[in-house]
Amino acid sequence: MARINPPFKKSPWIFHLNTGGCNACDIEILDALTPYHDVERFGMKLVGTPRHADVILLTGPITRESKIKVIRTLLAVPRPFAVLAIGSCAVGGGIWFDSYATIGGLPNLYEEMRHKYNFEPPPTIYIPGCPPRPEAIIFGAAQALGILKKKVKREVYKED
Ligand code: SF4
């Protein structure tokens, strides 16, 4: 019995995904990345593709137009990974929760993906606010780090 060595002991790479938000949440994410808040001191680094990511930062209520792209993104991320749903839109649709043009937030997408793609939702931190402050985003990211570590510790495989 051996433990899989986690590929991201300390430096999770993050992918930023806007699913149709108004951009204010995205600006707060950028604020968290600037030298003032300096989230890179925790080793967090933006990457350009979900295939390299350990954490997905998701903003927006998931418009019907963006839904298939969000599904493809979540299916493309290597396991294990975590999601930070940032802002009231991502948490539950926000003011668009019953709009014909959105699906009303990430939990609804997880439900649909569970049925259609047999998708097991990853550990997800929900950070409400319209938009949330950078401090809240950084706190959520630190929570995600803790969850990632626990999840990696649970994964074992047997040798023949
Ligand atoms: S939660 Fe508020 S700030 Fe964030 S995308 Fe939605 S409307 Fe914009």
Tab-separated table of C-alpha atoms and ligand atoms in Angstrom:
chain	number	residue	atom	x	y	z
A	1	MET	CA	0.000	0.000	0.000
A	2	ALA	CA	1.458	3.352	-0.990
A	3	ARG	CA	0.267	6.881	-1.007
A	4	ILE	CA	0.126	8.821	-4.244
A	5	ASN	CA	2.481	11.775	-4.066
A	6	PRO	CA	0.369	14.881	-4.482
A	7	PRO	CA	1.600	16.923	-7.460
A	8	PHE	CA	0.590	20.171	-5.716
A	9	LYS	CA	1.828	20.096	-2.159
A	10	LYS	CA	2.071	23.833	-1.782
A	11	SER	CA	1.467	25.683	-5.024
A	12	PRO	CA	-2.024	25.196	-6.454
A	13	TRP	CA	-2.454	26.499	-9.954
A	14	ILE	CA	-5.707	28.287	-10.577
A	15	PHE	CA	-7.874	28.775	-13.646
A	16	HIS	CA	-10.282	31.705	-13.789
A	17	LEU	CA	-13.629	30.964	-15.440
A	18	ASN	CA	-16.283	33.642	-16.038
A	19	THR	CA	-19.625	32.034	-16.825
A	20	GLY	CA	-21.543	35.211	-17.644
A	21	GLY	CA	-21.070	37.456	-14.611
A	22	CYS	CA	-20.987	41.259	-14.736
A	23	ASN	CA	-17.158	41.317	-14.285
A	24	ALA	CA	-17.159	42.901	-10.817
A	25	CYS	CA	-16.309	39.527	-9.212
A	26	ASP	CA	-13.544	39.107	-11.785
A	27	ILE	CA	-12.094	42.494	-10.863
A	28	GLU	CA	-12.006	41.426	-7.185
A	29	ILE	CA	-10.144	38.254	-8.222
A	30	LEU	CA	-7.613	40.397	-10.086
A	31	ASP	CA	-7.359	42.578	-6.971
A	32	ALA	CA	-6.501	39.488	-4.921
A	33	LEU	CA	-3.721	38.742	-7.423
A	34	THR	CA	-2.190	42.222	-7.364
A	35	PRO	CA	0.841	42.982	-5.153
A	36	TYR	CA	-1.396	44.658	-2.535
A	37	HIS	CA	-3.146	41.395	-1.557
A	38	ASP	CA	-0.520	39.219	-3.240
A	39	VAL	CA	-2.202	35.823	-3.323
A	40	GLU	CA	0.890	34.515	-5.106
A	41	ARG	CA	2.649	34.485	-1.724
A	42	PHE	CA	0.656	31.269	-1.114
A	43	GLY	CA	2.063	29.863	-4.342
A	44	MET	CA	-1.173	30.398	-6.254
A	45	LYS	CA	-0.601	31.133	-9.883
A	46	LEU	CA	-3.000	31.759	-12.749
A	47	VAL	CA	-2.736	29.278	-15.600
A	48	GLY	CA	-4.124	29.552	-19.108
A	49	THR	CA	-5.782	26.149	-19.402
A	50	PRO	CA	-7.973	24.028	-17.095
A	51	ARG	CA	-5.765	21.027	-17.945
A	52	HIS	CA	-3.014	22.554	-15.792
A	53	ALA	CA	-5.274	23.698	-12.946
A	54	ASP	CA	-5.758	22.443	-9.390
A	55	VAL	CA	-8.417	25.019	-8.504
A	56	ILE	CA	-11.136	26.571	-10.671
A	57	LEU	CA	-12.275	30.092	-9.744
A	58	LEU	CA	-15.801	30.314	-11.120
A	59	THR	CA	-17.799	33.547	-11.341
A	60	GLY	CA	-21.209	34.238	-12.850
A	61	PRO	CA	-24.642	32.559	-12.850
A	62	ILE	CA	-23.791	30.201	-15.781
A	63	THR	CA	-25.685	31.499	-18.778
A	64	ARG	CA	-27.321	28.975	-21.089
A	65	GLU	CA	-24.859	30.125	-23.771
A	66	SER	CA	-21.811	29.352	-21.595
A	67	LYS	CA	-23.128	26.131	-20.009
A	68	ILE	CA	-21.566	23.642	-22.425
A	69	LYS	CA	-18.203	25.445	-22.176
A	70	VAL	CA	-18.328	25.271	-18.380
A	71	ILE	CA	-19.158	21.555	-18.552
A	72	ARG	CA	-16.234	20.920	-20.908
A	73	THR	CA	-13.927	22.879	-18.611
A	74	LEU	CA	-14.924	20.939	-15.484
A	75	LEU	CA	-14.510	17.630	-17.332
A	76	ALA	CA	-11.051	18.678	-18.546
A	77	VAL	CA	-9.515	19.421	-15.124
A	78	PRO	CA	-7.228	16.668	-13.749
A	79	ARG	CA	-8.374	15.049	-10.471
A	80	PRO	CA	-8.273	15.872	-7.643
A	81	PHE	CA	-9.302	19.486	-7.945
A	82	ALA	CA	-11.406	22.034	-6.095
A	83	VAL	CA	-13.759	24.803	-7.160
A	84	LEU	CA	-14.227	28.252	-5.664
A	85	ALA	CA	-17.680	29.585	-6.577
A	86	ILE	CA	-17.110	33.321	-6.220
A	87	GLY	CA	-20.015	35.740	-5.855
A	88	SER	CA	-23.737	35.372	-5.289
A	89	CYS	CA	-24.316	34.623	-8.976
A	90	ALA	CA	-22.091	31.545	-8.890
A	91	VAL	CA	-23.439	30.468	-5.493
A	92	GLY	CA	-27.112	30.483	-6.484
A	93	GLY	CA	-27.756	32.653	-9.536
A	94	GLY	CA	-27.823	35.945	-7.594
A	95	ILE	CA	-30.322	38.374	-9.070
A	96	TRP	CA	-30.482	36.146	-12.176
A	97	PHE	CA	-31.576	33.042	-10.250
A	98	ASP	CA	-34.887	32.708	-12.155
A	99	SER	CA	-33.853	34.310	-15.434
A	100	TYR	CA	-34.596	32.380	-18.624
A	101	ALA	CA	-31.033	33.136	-19.758
A	102	THR	CA	-29.166	31.395	-16.911
A	103	ILE	CA	-29.320	28.055	-15.136
A	104	GLY	CA	-29.169	29.731	-11.715
A	105	GLY	CA	-25.690	28.995	-10.393
A	106	LEU	CA	-23.195	26.182	-9.875
A	107	PRO	CA	-25.310	23.802	-7.714
A	108	ASN	CA	-27.810	23.474	-10.572
A	109	LEU	CA	-25.002	22.642	-12.986
A	110	TYR	CA	-23.608	20.001	-10.619
A	111	GLU	CA	-27.063	18.414	-10.427
A	112	GLU	CA	-27.359	18.273	-14.203
A	113	MET	CA	-23.820	16.936	-14.667
A	114	ARG	CA	-24.400	14.269	-12.025
A	115	HIS	CA	-27.297	12.876	-14.077
A	116	LYS	CA	-25.965	13.374	-17.604
A	117	TYR	CA	-22.221	12.740	-17.193
A	118	ASN	CA	-22.050	10.710	-13.979
A	119	PHE	CA	-19.925	13.585	-12.639
A	120	GLU	CA	-18.964	13.573	-8.972
A	121	PRO	CA	-18.756	17.239	-7.905
A	122	PRO	CA	-15.354	18.258	-6.518
A	123	PRO	CA	-14.901	19.940	-3.117
A	124	THR	CA	-16.449	23.361	-3.600
A	125	ILE	CA	-16.100	26.506	-1.512
A	126	TYR	CA	-18.982	28.958	-1.911
A	127	ILE	CA	-18.050	32.605	-1.380
A	128	PRO	CA	-21.174	34.809	-1.448
A	129	GLY	CA	-21.156	38.564	-1.955
A	130	CYS	CA	-21.922	40.910	-4.809
A	131	PRO	CA	-19.018	41.032	-5.286
A	132	PRO	CA	-17.112	39.410	-2.375
A	133	ARG	CA	-14.073	41.261	-1.070
A	134	PRO	CA	-10.571	40.050	-2.006
A	135	GLU	CA	-10.008	39.009	1.630
A	136	ALA	CA	-12.999	36.638	1.387
A	137	ILE	CA	-11.644	35.184	-1.853
A	138	ILE	CA	-8.221	34.622	-0.288
A	139	PHE	CA	-9.839	32.972	2.759
A	140	GLY	CA	-11.825	30.686	0.465
A	141	ALA	CA	-8.685	29.792	-1.455
A	142	ALA	CA	-6.938	28.872	1.804
A	143	GLN	CA	-9.923	26.670	2.704
A	144	ALA	CA	-9.619	24.990	-0.675
A	145	LEU	CA	-5.973	24.233	0.057
A	146	GLY	CA	-6.965	22.450	3.249
A	147	ILE	CA	-9.590	20.415	1.446
A	148	LEU	CA	-7.185	19.493	-1.303
A	149	LYS	CA	-4.681	18.199	1.195
A	150	LYS	CA	-7.310	16.086	2.963
A	151	LYS	CA	-8.583	14.716	-0.328
A	152	VAL	CA	-5.113	13.759	-1.459
A	153	LYS	CA	-4.417	12.049	1.856
A	154	ARG	CA	-7.482	9.820	1.380
A	155	GLU	CA	-6.334	8.517	-2.011
A	156	VAL	CA	-4.480	5.194	-1.836
A	157	TYR	CA	-3.860	2.374	-4.302
A	158	LYS	CA	-2.939	-1.286	-3.887
A	159	GLU	CA	0.056	-2.910	-5.533
A	160	ASP	CA	-0.420	-6.447	-6.910
B	1	SF4	S1	-22.266	38.309	-7.839
B	1	SF4	FE1	-22.669	40.490	-8.258
B	1	SF4	S2	-20.659	41.297	-8.787
B	1	SF4	FE2	-20.505	39.077	-9.012
B	1	SF4	S3	-20.971	38.628	-11.165
B	1	SF4	FE3	-22.903	38.498	-10.005
B	1	SF4	S4	-23.847	40.542	-10.179
B	1	SF4	FE4	-21.657	40.747	-10.739
